[in-house]
Amino acid sequence: MSRPLVARIDLSALRNNLAVVRRAAPHARIWSVVKANAYGHGLDRVWSALNQTDGFAMLNIEEAILLRERGWKGPVLMMEGFFHSDELSIFDRYRLTTALHSNWQLKALEAAKLSAPIDVYLKINSGMNRLGFAPGTLTTLWQKLQNMTNVGDMTLMTHFADAESPDGITAPLHCINQAAEGIDCPRSLANSAATLWHPETHYQWVRPGIILYGASPSGQWQDVATTGIQPVMSLESEIIGIQQLQSGSRVGYGGRFSAAEPLRIGIVAGGYADGYPRLAPDGTPIWVDGVRTRTLGKISMDMLAVDLTPCEHAGIGSRVELWGKQIKIDDVAGQAGTVGYELMCALAPRVPVMTD
Ligand SMILES: *Cc1c(COP(=O)(O)O)cnc(C)c1O
């Protein structure tokens, strides 16, 4: 038997979450965002469970090629476009839709020798100040692109900086509407938060990521608890050691946790080298032998300690869920000062992955 830590990927939860998105945005088409190796879930492992999607959005050319080689014939959107002009021949060959966010890209596209026009997502900076053209340039750019032989279908794209907040989309949406006045353009604006909470942003294509994987764009599970989305990734392990602490005994590196009274603890095979956050404080929720309990002491590279007080029957070999269906990844992330996105993406390569 090998080390008991595994990540389980629930493909039926992934399918369910796509259906939740479909119900939330019934009139829009869906770009399933699978960047960062499908948020750490493994693109090759999960993409076919999302085959009811209308398209896949990502930013690594290798991931796009993989989808084409696996037989995906539908739309593929490269959300940051090409990084160097020589990639345009690959965009052409694999029929990838490109975002255009900078002038150098526009010039490169204009100069490229393509077998057929490629579709373009013209990216406008609506206030995040990351990628995108200034809103005031939209009308001119739109016309210029329309007249370029290398450009096929065009869509207006922006990315919201703060769609989690109730009024976080007011200003950027106003900015986009003003910029697009007088142009008849399809739009793709909404990430997960906007897909769930701002239906007025749906337009022709939504771009959900995190909710497909069953975590909250706000970092608070309670914000999505009633939507019907289900966690896709579970990190599971076992108890591999037991210690009986006396009052005053300490746990782990630096002895950060000190027992105020006698206490039975369990040692779990799982640590920060697996992607569990080292910054998780004492008291981070964890599920042991069917019961919710808490971590104690600093997280080690390969192990962590848990309080067995509420888990009377737990012993060597008892099942542990570090995050998943019972313990939401948002709750672990929140304790560690981060978000579910980061924990999913940081699942370590050494962790064996099983799909259900
Ligand atoms: C990552 C990303 C998304 C998806 O964001 P979520 O918050 O995971 O839904 C959508 N659009 C762009 C441009 C992105 O980079």
XYZ file of C-alpha atoms and ligand atoms in Angstrom:
371
model
C 0.000 0.000 0.000
C 1.278 3.438 -0.898
C 0.854 6.730 0.912
C -2.885 7.206 1.511
C -3.221 10.800 0.314
C -5.223 11.150 -2.926
C -7.187 13.817 -4.741
C -10.526 12.632 -6.085
C -12.165 14.389 -9.003
C -15.929 13.991 -9.200
C -16.819 14.329 -12.873
C -20.558 14.136 -12.217
C -20.209 17.203 -9.964
C -18.454 18.973 -12.827
C -21.312 18.098 -15.194
C -23.799 19.254 -12.586
C -21.999 22.572 -12.170
C -22.061 23.215 -15.901
C -25.812 22.570 -15.817
C -26.116 25.072 -12.946
C -24.356 27.663 -15.093
C -26.668 26.822 -17.986
C -29.707 27.493 -15.786
C -28.185 30.702 -14.424
C -27.480 32.051 -17.919
C -30.057 30.332 -20.147
C -29.703 32.755 -23.053
C -25.927 32.917 -23.202
C -23.400 30.507 -24.600
C -20.758 29.225 -22.193
C -16.998 29.385 -22.396
C -15.870 26.859 -19.792
C -12.674 28.348 -18.415
C -10.050 25.607 -18.132
C -6.891 27.662 -17.708
C -4.184 26.508 -15.288
C -4.765 22.867 -16.164
C -8.481 23.219 -15.434
C -7.826 24.984 -12.120
C -5.557 22.143 -11.024
C -8.056 19.391 -11.840
C -6.228 18.202 -14.951
C -7.494 19.365 -18.341
C -7.075 15.985 -19.998
C -8.944 14.346 -17.126
C -11.930 16.683 -17.013
C -12.575 18.246 -20.388
C -14.875 15.514 -21.721
C -17.159 15.867 -18.686
C -17.664 19.433 -19.933
C -18.516 18.415 -23.476
C -21.929 20.080 -23.171
C -20.144 23.420 -23.074
C -20.176 25.755 -26.073
C -16.453 26.432 -25.953
C -13.299 26.228 -23.861
C -11.309 29.255 -22.739
C -7.694 29.156 -21.586
C -4.381 30.835 -22.197
C -1.716 28.161 -22.768
C -1.283 27.123 -26.356
C -0.317 23.608 -25.197
C -3.722 23.217 -23.542
C -5.500 24.348 -26.691
C -3.539 21.890 -28.819
C -4.347 19.107 -26.368
C -8.067 19.762 -26.731
C -7.812 19.727 -30.522
C -5.799 16.508 -30.453
C -8.423 14.912 -28.221
C -10.997 15.776 -30.854
C -12.684 18.944 -29.574
C -13.922 20.692 -32.684
C -15.844 23.520 -31.042
C -14.634 27.014 -30.229
C -11.423 27.568 -28.254
C -10.733 31.032 -26.866
C -7.238 32.141 -25.956
C -8.041 34.775 -23.326
C -4.704 36.580 -23.511
C -4.265 36.068 -27.232
C -0.878 35.148 -28.650
C 2.201 36.041 -26.610
C 4.497 36.305 -29.653
C 3.600 36.849 -33.272
C 5.091 33.523 -34.397
C 2.277 31.707 -32.536
C -0.210 32.999 -35.079
C 0.507 30.101 -37.405
C -0.584 27.744 -34.598
C -3.723 29.810 -33.988
C -4.410 29.460 -37.686
C -3.715 25.751 -37.863
C -5.811 24.857 -34.804
C -8.509 27.433 -35.474
C -8.212 29.257 -32.144
C -10.119 32.416 -31.305
C -7.738 35.089 -30.097
C -8.169 37.896 -27.624
C -6.587 41.118 -28.823
C -5.547 43.442 -26.032
C -2.611 45.416 -27.397
C -1.565 47.316 -30.469
C 1.396 45.071 -31.207
C -1.012 42.129 -31.468
C -3.216 44.026 -33.854
C -0.261 44.817 -36.095
C 0.966 41.219 -35.934
C -2.453 39.923 -36.873
C -2.684 42.358 -39.745
C 0.695 41.223 -41.076
C 0.194 37.480 -40.593
C -0.217 35.050 -43.464
C -3.209 32.925 -42.501
C -5.066 30.192 -44.340
C -8.391 31.708 -43.218
C -9.502 34.586 -41.005
C -9.483 33.942 -37.262
C -12.124 35.086 -34.793
C -11.210 37.941 -32.495
C -12.197 38.952 -28.965
C -11.376 42.611 -28.684
C -10.438 43.165 -25.066
C -11.328 46.470 -23.468
C -9.930 47.653 -20.152
C -12.995 48.533 -18.087
C -11.098 49.490 -14.944
C -9.029 46.521 -13.822
C -6.012 47.968 -15.597
C -4.519 44.628 -16.445
C -5.016 43.852 -20.143
C -7.049 45.656 -22.738
C -7.439 48.719 -24.925
C -8.754 51.990 -23.531
C -12.554 52.209 -23.891
C -12.317 55.385 -25.946
C -10.514 53.538 -28.749
C -13.216 50.902 -29.247
C -15.096 52.461 -32.144
C -11.960 53.080 -34.193
C -10.502 49.656 -33.447
C -13.749 47.894 -34.245
C -13.894 49.517 -37.678
C -10.254 48.812 -38.368
C -10.642 45.154 -37.466
C -13.793 44.807 -39.520
C -11.790 45.777 -42.555
C -8.924 43.368 -41.912
C -8.903 40.246 -44.084
C -7.348 38.181 -41.287
C -10.239 38.906 -38.910
C -13.341 36.712 -38.818
C -16.133 37.068 -36.257
C -15.632 39.753 -33.650
C -16.758 39.957 -30.032
C -16.254 42.619 -27.413
C -14.633 41.321 -24.238
C -13.861 42.731 -20.833
C -12.996 41.241 -17.438
C -14.505 42.530 -14.198
C -12.225 43.401 -11.300
C -14.907 43.203 -8.631
C -17.996 41.296 -9.760
C -18.266 39.754 -6.268
C -19.536 43.075 -4.877
C -23.187 44.047 -5.294
C -22.294 47.248 -7.173
C -18.892 46.098 -8.477
C -20.042 45.931 -12.084
C -21.910 49.226 -12.279
C -18.974 51.369 -13.352
C -17.310 48.885 -15.739
C -20.632 48.040 -17.386
C -21.384 51.716 -17.860
C -17.916 52.165 -19.306
C -18.428 49.319 -21.793
C -21.896 50.477 -22.806
C -20.657 53.974 -23.416
C -17.658 52.783 -25.405
C -19.819 50.475 -27.534
C -22.498 53.008 -28.310
C -23.479 52.811 -31.942
C -21.665 49.515 -32.584
C -23.602 46.324 -32.914
C -21.267 43.910 -31.169
C -21.685 40.577 -29.435
C -20.206 40.673 -25.929
C -18.487 38.390 -23.450
C -18.139 40.038 -20.071
C -19.134 37.723 -17.233
C -16.851 35.603 -15.045
C -18.389 33.260 -12.423
C -19.413 36.027 -10.048
C -21.121 38.029 -12.776
C -22.719 34.880 -14.210
C -24.318 34.129 -10.830
C -25.050 37.567 -9.485
C -25.298 40.008 -12.391
C -27.560 38.613 -15.130
C -27.460 41.965 -16.921
C -23.853 41.122 -17.879
C -24.600 37.822 -19.614
C -24.993 38.955 -23.229
C -23.908 36.351 -25.841
C -21.149 34.455 -23.996
C -20.368 33.997 -20.283
C -16.933 32.831 -19.036
C -17.340 30.936 -15.760
C -14.336 29.263 -14.154
C -14.394 28.696 -10.416
C -18.066 27.741 -10.111
C -17.558 24.872 -12.560
C -15.144 23.423 -10.018
C -17.559 23.928 -7.145
C -16.117 26.794 -5.143
C -17.195 30.363 -4.559
C -15.913 33.353 -6.518
C -16.266 35.390 -3.329
C -14.248 32.933 -1.247
C -17.341 32.347 0.954
C -19.072 29.026 0.410
C -22.286 30.407 1.937
C -22.570 32.742 -1.060
C -23.003 29.778 -3.419
C -24.499 27.239 -1.015
C -27.985 27.478 -2.507
C -26.976 27.562 -6.182
C -26.703 23.790 -6.514
C -22.993 23.727 -7.351
C -21.003 20.851 -5.877
C -17.309 20.579 -4.990
C -15.406 18.670 -7.671
C -12.043 18.078 -5.975
C -11.657 16.233 -2.667
C -8.312 15.838 -0.943
C -8.458 12.686 1.151
C -6.057 10.806 3.382
C -5.812 8.690 6.523
C -4.607 8.874 10.086
C -1.129 7.323 10.189
C -0.207 8.041 13.819
C -1.827 8.712 17.204
C -0.413 10.654 20.139
C -1.796 11.020 23.639
C -0.923 14.512 24.869
C -0.554 15.505 28.484
C -1.576 18.947 29.611
C 1.127 21.380 28.454
C 2.395 19.148 25.613
C 3.052 20.900 22.330
C 2.417 19.879 18.751
C 4.578 20.184 15.642
C 7.316 22.606 14.586
C 7.853 25.482 16.992
C 5.299 23.946 19.353
C 2.700 26.442 18.203
C -0.186 24.500 19.711
C -0.020 23.688 23.388
C -2.560 21.347 25.013
C -4.456 22.928 27.915
C -5.633 19.491 29.029
C -4.939 15.872 28.091
C -5.816 15.379 24.435
C -5.743 12.605 21.855
C -4.458 13.727 18.480
C -4.089 12.063 15.088
C -1.354 12.544 12.505
C -2.598 12.806 8.926
C -0.551 11.972 5.821
C -0.847 15.338 4.081
C 1.143 18.551 4.256
C 2.197 21.638 2.396
C 4.214 19.654 -0.151
C 0.857 18.252 -1.268
C -0.700 21.670 -1.632
C -2.317 21.968 1.792
C -1.714 25.566 2.918
C 1.149 25.911 5.382
C -0.481 29.075 6.698
C -3.542 27.181 7.996
C -3.888 28.186 11.655
C -4.813 25.950 14.600
C -8.521 25.237 14.306
C -8.740 24.912 10.515
C -11.683 22.569 9.853
C -10.983 18.995 8.764
C -13.160 15.867 8.547
C -11.952 12.765 10.385
C -13.804 9.448 10.592
C -17.079 11.123 9.622
C -16.771 13.987 12.091
C -15.783 17.628 11.739
C -12.748 18.504 13.837
C -9.756 20.882 13.679
C -6.069 20.988 12.857
C -3.542 21.609 15.615
C -0.040 23.045 15.258
C 1.924 24.057 12.202
C 1.386 22.189 8.962
C 4.487 20.130 8.112
C 5.730 19.298 4.643
C 4.158 15.831 4.646
C 1.962 15.674 7.747
C -0.457 17.605 9.892
C -2.069 17.005 13.277
C -5.765 16.909 14.172
C -7.757 16.976 17.387
C -9.440 13.590 17.917
C -11.596 14.730 20.861
C -14.833 14.644 18.822
C -13.776 11.488 16.946
C -13.863 8.857 19.687
C -13.632 5.906 17.353
C -10.887 7.264 15.141
C -7.622 5.378 14.992
C -4.875 4.392 12.587
C -6.359 4.163 9.097
C -9.375 6.397 9.784
C -10.473 8.348 6.726
C -9.705 12.049 6.552
C -11.066 14.708 4.196
C -8.791 17.758 4.072
C -11.229 19.467 1.701
C -14.055 18.285 -0.512
C -17.739 17.575 0.006
C -17.807 17.986 3.797
C -15.084 20.558 4.341
C -15.400 23.197 1.665
C -12.169 24.292 0.031
C -13.358 27.876 0.591
C -13.363 27.281 4.361
C -9.815 25.900 4.428
C -8.611 28.663 2.107
C -10.337 31.354 4.158
C -8.599 30.170 7.318
C -5.266 30.325 5.517
C -5.917 33.832 4.172
C -6.408 32.768 0.577
C -9.141 31.597 -1.811
C -10.229 28.236 -3.176
C -8.758 29.153 -6.569
C -5.231 29.121 -5.168
C -5.563 25.824 -3.317
C -6.996 23.997 -6.349
C -4.334 25.333 -8.657
C -1.599 24.460 -6.154
C -2.466 20.777 -5.826
C 1.036 19.287 -5.947
C 2.156 17.048 -8.803
C 3.083 14.314 -6.312
C -0.543 13.810 -5.283
C -2.129 10.853 -7.096
C -5.436 11.819 -8.689
C -8.431 9.510 -9.112
C -11.552 10.316 -11.051
C -14.962 9.157 -9.905
C -10.007 33.317 -15.108
C -10.848 34.119 -16.004
C -12.242 33.922 -16.026
C -12.958 33.013 -15.058
O -12.943 33.585 -13.773
P -13.712 32.897 -12.542
O -13.656 33.908 -11.464
O -12.920 31.661 -12.211
O -15.059 32.577 -13.025
C -12.973 34.624 -16.957
N -12.369 35.491 -17.805
C -11.037 35.715 -17.801
C -10.453 36.679 -18.752
C -10.230 35.047 -16.888
O -8.929 35.266 -16.880
